[in-house]
mmCIF file of C-alpha atoms in Angstrom:
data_model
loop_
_atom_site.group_PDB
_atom_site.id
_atom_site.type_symbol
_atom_site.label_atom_id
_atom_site.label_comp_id
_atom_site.label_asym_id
_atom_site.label_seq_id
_atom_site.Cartn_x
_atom_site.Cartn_y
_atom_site.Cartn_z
ATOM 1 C CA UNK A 1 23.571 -8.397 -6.257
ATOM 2 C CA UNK A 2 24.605 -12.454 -6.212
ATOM 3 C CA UNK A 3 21.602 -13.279 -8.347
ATOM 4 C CA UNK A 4 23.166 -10.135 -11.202
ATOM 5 C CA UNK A 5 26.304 -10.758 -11.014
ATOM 6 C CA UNK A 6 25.402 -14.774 -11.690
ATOM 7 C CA UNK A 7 23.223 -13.337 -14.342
ATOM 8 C CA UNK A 8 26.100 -11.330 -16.003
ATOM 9 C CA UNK A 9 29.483 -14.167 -15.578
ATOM 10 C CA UNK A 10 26.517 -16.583 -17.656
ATOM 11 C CA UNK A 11 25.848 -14.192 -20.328
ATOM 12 C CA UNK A 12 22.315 -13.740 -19.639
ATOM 13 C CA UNK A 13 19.661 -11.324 -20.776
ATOM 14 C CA UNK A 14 17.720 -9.356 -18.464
ATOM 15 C CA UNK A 15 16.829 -6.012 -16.932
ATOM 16 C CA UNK A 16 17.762 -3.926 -13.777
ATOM 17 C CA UNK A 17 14.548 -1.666 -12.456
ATOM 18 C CA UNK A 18 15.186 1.417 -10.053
ATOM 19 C CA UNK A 19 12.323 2.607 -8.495
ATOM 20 C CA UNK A 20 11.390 4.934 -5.354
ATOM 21 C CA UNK A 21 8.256 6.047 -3.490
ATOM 22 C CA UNK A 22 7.067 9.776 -4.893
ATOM 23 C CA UNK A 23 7.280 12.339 -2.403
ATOM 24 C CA UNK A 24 7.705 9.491 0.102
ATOM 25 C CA UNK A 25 9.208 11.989 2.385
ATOM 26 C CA UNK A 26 5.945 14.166 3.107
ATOM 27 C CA UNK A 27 3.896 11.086 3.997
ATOM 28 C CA UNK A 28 6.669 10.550 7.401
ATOM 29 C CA UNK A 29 6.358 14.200 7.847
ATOM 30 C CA UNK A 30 2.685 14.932 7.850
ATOM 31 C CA UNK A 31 2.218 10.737 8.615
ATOM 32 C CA UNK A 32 5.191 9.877 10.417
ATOM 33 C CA UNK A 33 7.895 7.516 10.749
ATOM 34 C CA UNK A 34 6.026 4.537 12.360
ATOM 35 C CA UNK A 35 3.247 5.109 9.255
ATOM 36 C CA UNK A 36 5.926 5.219 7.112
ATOM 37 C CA UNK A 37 7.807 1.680 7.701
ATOM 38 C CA UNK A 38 4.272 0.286 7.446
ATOM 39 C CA UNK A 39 3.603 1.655 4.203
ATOM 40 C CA UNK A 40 6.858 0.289 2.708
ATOM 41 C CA UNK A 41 6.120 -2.928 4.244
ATOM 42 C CA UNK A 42 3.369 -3.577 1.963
ATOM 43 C CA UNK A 43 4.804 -2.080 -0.947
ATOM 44 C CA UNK A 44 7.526 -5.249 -0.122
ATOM 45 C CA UNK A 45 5.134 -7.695 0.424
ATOM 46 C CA UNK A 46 2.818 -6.381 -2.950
ATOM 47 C CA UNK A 47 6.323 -6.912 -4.667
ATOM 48 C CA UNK A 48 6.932 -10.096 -3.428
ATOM 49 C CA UNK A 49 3.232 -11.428 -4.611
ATOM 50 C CA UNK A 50 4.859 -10.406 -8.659
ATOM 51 C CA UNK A 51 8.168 -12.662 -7.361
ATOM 52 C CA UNK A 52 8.552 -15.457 -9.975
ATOM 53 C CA UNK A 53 11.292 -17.384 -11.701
ATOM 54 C CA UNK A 54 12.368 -14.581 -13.482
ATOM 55 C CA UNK A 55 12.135 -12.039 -10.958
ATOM 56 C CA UNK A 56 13.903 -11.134 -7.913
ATOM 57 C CA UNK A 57 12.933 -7.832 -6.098
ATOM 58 C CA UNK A 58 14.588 -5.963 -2.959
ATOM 59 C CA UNK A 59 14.830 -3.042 -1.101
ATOM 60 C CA UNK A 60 17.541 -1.374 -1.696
ATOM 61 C CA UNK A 61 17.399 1.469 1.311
ATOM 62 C CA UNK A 62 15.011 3.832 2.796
ATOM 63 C CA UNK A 63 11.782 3.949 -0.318
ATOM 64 C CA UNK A 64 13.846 2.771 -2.752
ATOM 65 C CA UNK A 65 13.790 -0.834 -4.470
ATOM 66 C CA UNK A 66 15.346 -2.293 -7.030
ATOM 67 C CA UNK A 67 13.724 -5.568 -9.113
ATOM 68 C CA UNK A 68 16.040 -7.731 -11.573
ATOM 69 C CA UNK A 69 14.554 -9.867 -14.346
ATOM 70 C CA UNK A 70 16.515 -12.612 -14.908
ATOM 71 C CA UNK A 71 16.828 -14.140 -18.326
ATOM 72 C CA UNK A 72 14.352 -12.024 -20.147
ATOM 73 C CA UNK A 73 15.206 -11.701 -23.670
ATOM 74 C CA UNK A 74 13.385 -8.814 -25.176
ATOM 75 C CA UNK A 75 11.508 -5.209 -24.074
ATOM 76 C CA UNK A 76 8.404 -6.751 -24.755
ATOM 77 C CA UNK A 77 8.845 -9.689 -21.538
ATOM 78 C CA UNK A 78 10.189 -6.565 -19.219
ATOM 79 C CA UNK A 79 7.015 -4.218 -20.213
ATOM 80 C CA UNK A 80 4.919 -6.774 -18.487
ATOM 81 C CA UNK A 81 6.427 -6.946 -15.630
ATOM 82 C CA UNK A 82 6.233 -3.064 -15.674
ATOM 83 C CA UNK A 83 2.633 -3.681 -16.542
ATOM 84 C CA UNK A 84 2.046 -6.060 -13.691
ATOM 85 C CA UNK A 85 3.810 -3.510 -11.097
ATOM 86 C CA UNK A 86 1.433 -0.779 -12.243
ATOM 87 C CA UNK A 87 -1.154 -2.607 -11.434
ATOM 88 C CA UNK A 88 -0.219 -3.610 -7.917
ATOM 89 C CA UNK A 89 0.235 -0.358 -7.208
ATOM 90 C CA UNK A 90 -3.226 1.217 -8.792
ATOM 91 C CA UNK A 91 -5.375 -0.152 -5.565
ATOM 92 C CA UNK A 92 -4.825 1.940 -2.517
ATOM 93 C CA UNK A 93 -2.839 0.926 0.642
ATOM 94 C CA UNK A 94 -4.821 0.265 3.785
ATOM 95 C CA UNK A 95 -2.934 2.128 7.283
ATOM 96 C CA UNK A 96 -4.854 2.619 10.403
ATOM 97 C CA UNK A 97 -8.158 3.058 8.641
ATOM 98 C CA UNK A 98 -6.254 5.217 5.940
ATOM 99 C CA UNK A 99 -6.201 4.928 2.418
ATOM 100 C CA UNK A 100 -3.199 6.054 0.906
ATOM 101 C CA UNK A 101 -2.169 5.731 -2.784
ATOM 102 C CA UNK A 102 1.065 5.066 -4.078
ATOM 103 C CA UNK A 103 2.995 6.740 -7.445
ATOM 104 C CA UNK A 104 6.750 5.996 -7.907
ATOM 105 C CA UNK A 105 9.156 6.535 -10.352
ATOM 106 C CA UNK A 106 11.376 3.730 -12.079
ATOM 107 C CA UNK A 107 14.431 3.692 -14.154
ATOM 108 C CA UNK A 108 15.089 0.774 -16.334
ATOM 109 C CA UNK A 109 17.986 -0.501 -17.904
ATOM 110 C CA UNK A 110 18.166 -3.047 -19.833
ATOM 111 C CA UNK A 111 22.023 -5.659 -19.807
ATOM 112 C CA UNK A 112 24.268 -6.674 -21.325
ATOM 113 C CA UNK A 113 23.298 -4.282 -23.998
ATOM 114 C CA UNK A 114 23.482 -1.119 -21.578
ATOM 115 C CA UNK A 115 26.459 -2.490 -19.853
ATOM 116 C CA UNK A 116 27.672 -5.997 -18.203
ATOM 117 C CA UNK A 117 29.216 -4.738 -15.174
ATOM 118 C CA UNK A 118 26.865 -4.474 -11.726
ATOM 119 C CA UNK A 119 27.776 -1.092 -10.677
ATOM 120 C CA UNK A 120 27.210 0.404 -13.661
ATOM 121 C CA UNK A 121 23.433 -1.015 -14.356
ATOM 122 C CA UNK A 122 23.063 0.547 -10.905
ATOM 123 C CA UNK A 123 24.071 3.464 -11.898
ATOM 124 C CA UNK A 124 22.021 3.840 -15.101
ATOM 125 C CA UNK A 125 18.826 2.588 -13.877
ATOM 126 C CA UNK A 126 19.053 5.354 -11.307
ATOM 127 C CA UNK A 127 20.046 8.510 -13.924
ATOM 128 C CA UNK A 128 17.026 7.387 -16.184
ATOM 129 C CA UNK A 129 14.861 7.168 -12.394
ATOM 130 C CA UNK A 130 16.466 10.765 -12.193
ATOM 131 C CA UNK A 131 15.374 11.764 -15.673
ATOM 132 C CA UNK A 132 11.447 10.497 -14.216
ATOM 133 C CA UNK A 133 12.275 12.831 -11.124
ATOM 134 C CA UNK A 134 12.679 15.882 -13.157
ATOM 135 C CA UNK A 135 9.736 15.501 -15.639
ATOM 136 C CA UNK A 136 6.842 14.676 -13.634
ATOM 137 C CA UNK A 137 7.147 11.742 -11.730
ATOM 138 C CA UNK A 138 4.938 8.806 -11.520
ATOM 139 C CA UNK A 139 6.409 6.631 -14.761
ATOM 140 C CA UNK A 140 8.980 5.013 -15.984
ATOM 141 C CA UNK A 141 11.561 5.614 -18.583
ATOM 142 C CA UNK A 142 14.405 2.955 -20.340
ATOM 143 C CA UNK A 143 18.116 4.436 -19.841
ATOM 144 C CA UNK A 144 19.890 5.611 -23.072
ATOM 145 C CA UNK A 145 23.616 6.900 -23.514
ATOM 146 C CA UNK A 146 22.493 10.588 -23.866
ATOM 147 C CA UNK A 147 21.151 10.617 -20.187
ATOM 148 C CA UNK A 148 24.589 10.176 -19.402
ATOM 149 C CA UNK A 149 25.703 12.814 -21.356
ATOM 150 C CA UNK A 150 23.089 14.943 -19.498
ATOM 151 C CA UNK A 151 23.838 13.891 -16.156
ATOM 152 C CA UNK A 152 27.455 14.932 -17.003
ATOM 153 C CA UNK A 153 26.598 18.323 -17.911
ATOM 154 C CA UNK A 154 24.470 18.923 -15.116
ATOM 155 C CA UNK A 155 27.942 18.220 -12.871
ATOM 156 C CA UNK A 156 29.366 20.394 -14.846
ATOM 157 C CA UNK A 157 27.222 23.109 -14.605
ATOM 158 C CA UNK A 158 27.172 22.207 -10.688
ATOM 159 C CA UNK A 159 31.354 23.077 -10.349
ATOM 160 C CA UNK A 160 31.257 26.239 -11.879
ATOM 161 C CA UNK A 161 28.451 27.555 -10.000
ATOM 162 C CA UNK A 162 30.054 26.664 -6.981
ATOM 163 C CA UNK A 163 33.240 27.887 -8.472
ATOM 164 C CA UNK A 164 31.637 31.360 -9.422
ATOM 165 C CA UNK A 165 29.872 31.374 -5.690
ATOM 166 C CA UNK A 166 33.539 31.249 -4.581
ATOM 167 C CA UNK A 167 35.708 33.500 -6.944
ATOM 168 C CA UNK A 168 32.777 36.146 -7.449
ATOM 169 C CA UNK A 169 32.087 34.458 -10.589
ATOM 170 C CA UNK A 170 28.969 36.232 -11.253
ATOM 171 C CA UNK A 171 27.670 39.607 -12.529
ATOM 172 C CA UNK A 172 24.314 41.424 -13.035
ATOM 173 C CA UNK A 173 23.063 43.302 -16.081
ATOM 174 C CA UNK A 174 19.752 45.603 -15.754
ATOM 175 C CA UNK A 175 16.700 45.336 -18.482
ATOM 176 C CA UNK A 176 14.697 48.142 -18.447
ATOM 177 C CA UNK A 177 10.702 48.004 -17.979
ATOM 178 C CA UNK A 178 8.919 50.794 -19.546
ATOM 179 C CA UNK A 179 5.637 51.804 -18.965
ATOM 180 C CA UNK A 180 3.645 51.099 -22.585
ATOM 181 C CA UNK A 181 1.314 54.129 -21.593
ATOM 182 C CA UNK A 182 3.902 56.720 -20.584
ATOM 183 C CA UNK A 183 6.683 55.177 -22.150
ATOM 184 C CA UNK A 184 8.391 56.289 -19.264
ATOM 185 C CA UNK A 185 11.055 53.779 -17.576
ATOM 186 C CA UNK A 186 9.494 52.035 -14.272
ATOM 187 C CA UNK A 187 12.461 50.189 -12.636
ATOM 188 C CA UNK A 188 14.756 47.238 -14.295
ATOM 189 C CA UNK A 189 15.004 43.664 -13.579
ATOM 190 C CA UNK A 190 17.835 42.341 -12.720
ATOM 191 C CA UNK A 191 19.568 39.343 -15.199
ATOM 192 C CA UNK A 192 21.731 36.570 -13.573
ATOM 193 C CA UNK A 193 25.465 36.158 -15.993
ATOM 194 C CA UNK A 194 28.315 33.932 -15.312
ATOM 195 C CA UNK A 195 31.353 35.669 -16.112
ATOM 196 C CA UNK A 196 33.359 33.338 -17.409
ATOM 197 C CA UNK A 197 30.713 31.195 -18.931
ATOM 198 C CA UNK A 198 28.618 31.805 -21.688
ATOM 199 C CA UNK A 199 25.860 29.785 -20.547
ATOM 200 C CA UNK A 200 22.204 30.808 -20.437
ATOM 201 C CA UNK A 201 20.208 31.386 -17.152
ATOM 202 C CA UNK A 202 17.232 29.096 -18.578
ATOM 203 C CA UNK A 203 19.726 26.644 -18.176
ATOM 204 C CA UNK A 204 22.213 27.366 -15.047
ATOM 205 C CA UNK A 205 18.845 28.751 -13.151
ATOM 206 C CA UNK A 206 16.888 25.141 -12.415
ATOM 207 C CA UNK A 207 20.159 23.479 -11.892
ATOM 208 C CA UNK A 208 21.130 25.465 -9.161
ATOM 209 C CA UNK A 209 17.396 25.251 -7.513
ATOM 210 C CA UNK A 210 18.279 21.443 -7.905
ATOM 211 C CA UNK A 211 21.343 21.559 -6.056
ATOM 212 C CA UNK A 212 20.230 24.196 -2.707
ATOM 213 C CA UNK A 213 22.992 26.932 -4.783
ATOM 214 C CA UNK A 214 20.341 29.085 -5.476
ATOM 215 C CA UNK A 215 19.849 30.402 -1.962
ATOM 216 C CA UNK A 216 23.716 31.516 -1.756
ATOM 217 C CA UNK A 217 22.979 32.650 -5.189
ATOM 218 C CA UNK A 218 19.771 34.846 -4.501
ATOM 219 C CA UNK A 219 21.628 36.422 -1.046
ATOM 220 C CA UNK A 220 24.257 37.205 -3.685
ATOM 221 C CA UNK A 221 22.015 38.798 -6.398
ATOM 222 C CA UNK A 222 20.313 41.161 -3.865
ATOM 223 C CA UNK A 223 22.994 42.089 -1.443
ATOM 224 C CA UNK A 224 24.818 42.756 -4.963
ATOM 225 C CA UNK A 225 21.759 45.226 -6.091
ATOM 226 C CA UNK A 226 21.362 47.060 -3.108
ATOM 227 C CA UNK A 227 25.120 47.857 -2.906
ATOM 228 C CA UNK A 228 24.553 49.289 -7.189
ATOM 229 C CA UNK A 229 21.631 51.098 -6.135
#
C-alpha cells in the first residue's frame, strides 16, 4: 500500500490486479489446511519469480493477492504481465507427490484513470474480480463504471429481500399446468412476487442464492403453500 500510495502523490500510471485462488476452499476441505498453506506458498514464490521493477506483488489474506504495476503507461504493458501470470500458472503445482492445477480469477483496474485514491482501486479491482466470480471463473476482466452501478443494484436488491423476509414482503401466485393430452389441469407451480416491488424473479431469484436468503425464502414459499392448500 506504501509503494501505491507513492505511485499515486507522483502522478504515476499503473494498474492494481485482484486476484484469488478458484474454489480454493474445497482443496483445504477434501486436501486440508496444512496442503493448503503449501499450495499458496508456491503460488507466492511463482509470483515473486514475475517480480520486476515495475511490479510489486503480495498477499493480501487467506488465497487472495493483489499485484501493482508501477509506472506502466498503457493496457498493452499490463496485458503482459497478465500474459506472463497465465503462464506461471498453466504448469501444475507439485504437493506430496500431487499434482494440482491452479485457475483464479483477477480484477483489474487500471489508475489514475479509474480513480487516484488507494481504497477505492481496492475496491474496484475486487467488483470487476466479483464480476469473474459470477460468470465462470478462471479469467480476468478490466473494471468499468457500470460494474459499479451493478454492484449497487445487487445491494439493493439485497435490503428489500431482507426487508420483505421481515415485513412479509412476499406473495405467491399459482400457474396452472395442464395436461396437453387431456387438457385437464395437473397441479400449479408456484411463482415467487415481491409485493411492493415490481421486480422480476429472473432477477431477485440468483441474488438471493448469492446472499444464503434463499433458504429463509424457500421455508417461506412452502410453509406458505401448505397453509393455501
Amino acid at each position: 500500500m506504501t509503494e501505491l500510495k507513492s505511485q499515486l502523490e507522483h502522478g504515476k500510471k499503473g494498474a492494481v490486479l485482484l486476484f484469488d485462488i478458484d474454489d480454493f476452499k474445497s482443496v483445504n476441505d477434501t486436501l486440508g489446511h496444512v496442503y493448503g498453506d503449501e499450495l499458496l506458498k508456491q503460488i507466492a514464490a511463482r509470483l515473486e519469480d514475475l517480480q520486476d521493477d515495475h511490479m510489486l506483488a503480495a498477499r493480501l489474506g487467506g488465497d487472495e493477492f493483489l499485484i501493482l504495476l508501477s509506472d506502466i503507461s498503457s493496457v498493452e504493458e499490463v496485458e503482459t504481465y497478465v500474459s506472463a501470470l497465465k503462464q506461471k500458472f498453466s504448469s501444475c503445482f507439485h504437493i506430496d507427490g500431487a499434482e494440482n492445477y491452479v485457475h483464479y480469477s483477477m480484477g483489474i483496474t487500471i489508475f489514475p484513470d479509474d480513480s487516484d485514491e488507494i481504497n477505492q482501486l481496492i475496491m474496484n479491482a475486487d467488483t470487476a474480480m466479483y464480476e469473474v466470480k459470477h460468470n465462470g471463473k478462471n479469467h480476468c476482466i478490466y473494471y468499468h463504471a457500470d460494474m459499479k452501478k451493478h454492484v449497487q443494484t445487487k445491494k439493493e436488491i439485497e435490503t428489500m429481500l431482507r426487508q420483505a423476509l421481515a415485513e412479509d414482503g412476499f406473495h405467491l401466485l399459482y400457474q396452472p399446468k395442464v395436461n396437453t393430452t387431456t387438457g385437464e389441469i395437473a397441479g400449479f407451480e408456484a411463482l415467487l412476487r415481491m409485493k411492493k416491488h415490481q421486480i422480476s424473479p429472473a432477477l431477485f431469484i440468483p441474488i438471493a442464492e448469492e446472499s444464503g436468503y434463499i433458504i429463509e425464502i424457500g421455508r417461506w414459499v412452502a410453509k406458505t403453500v401448505i397453509a393455501q392448500l
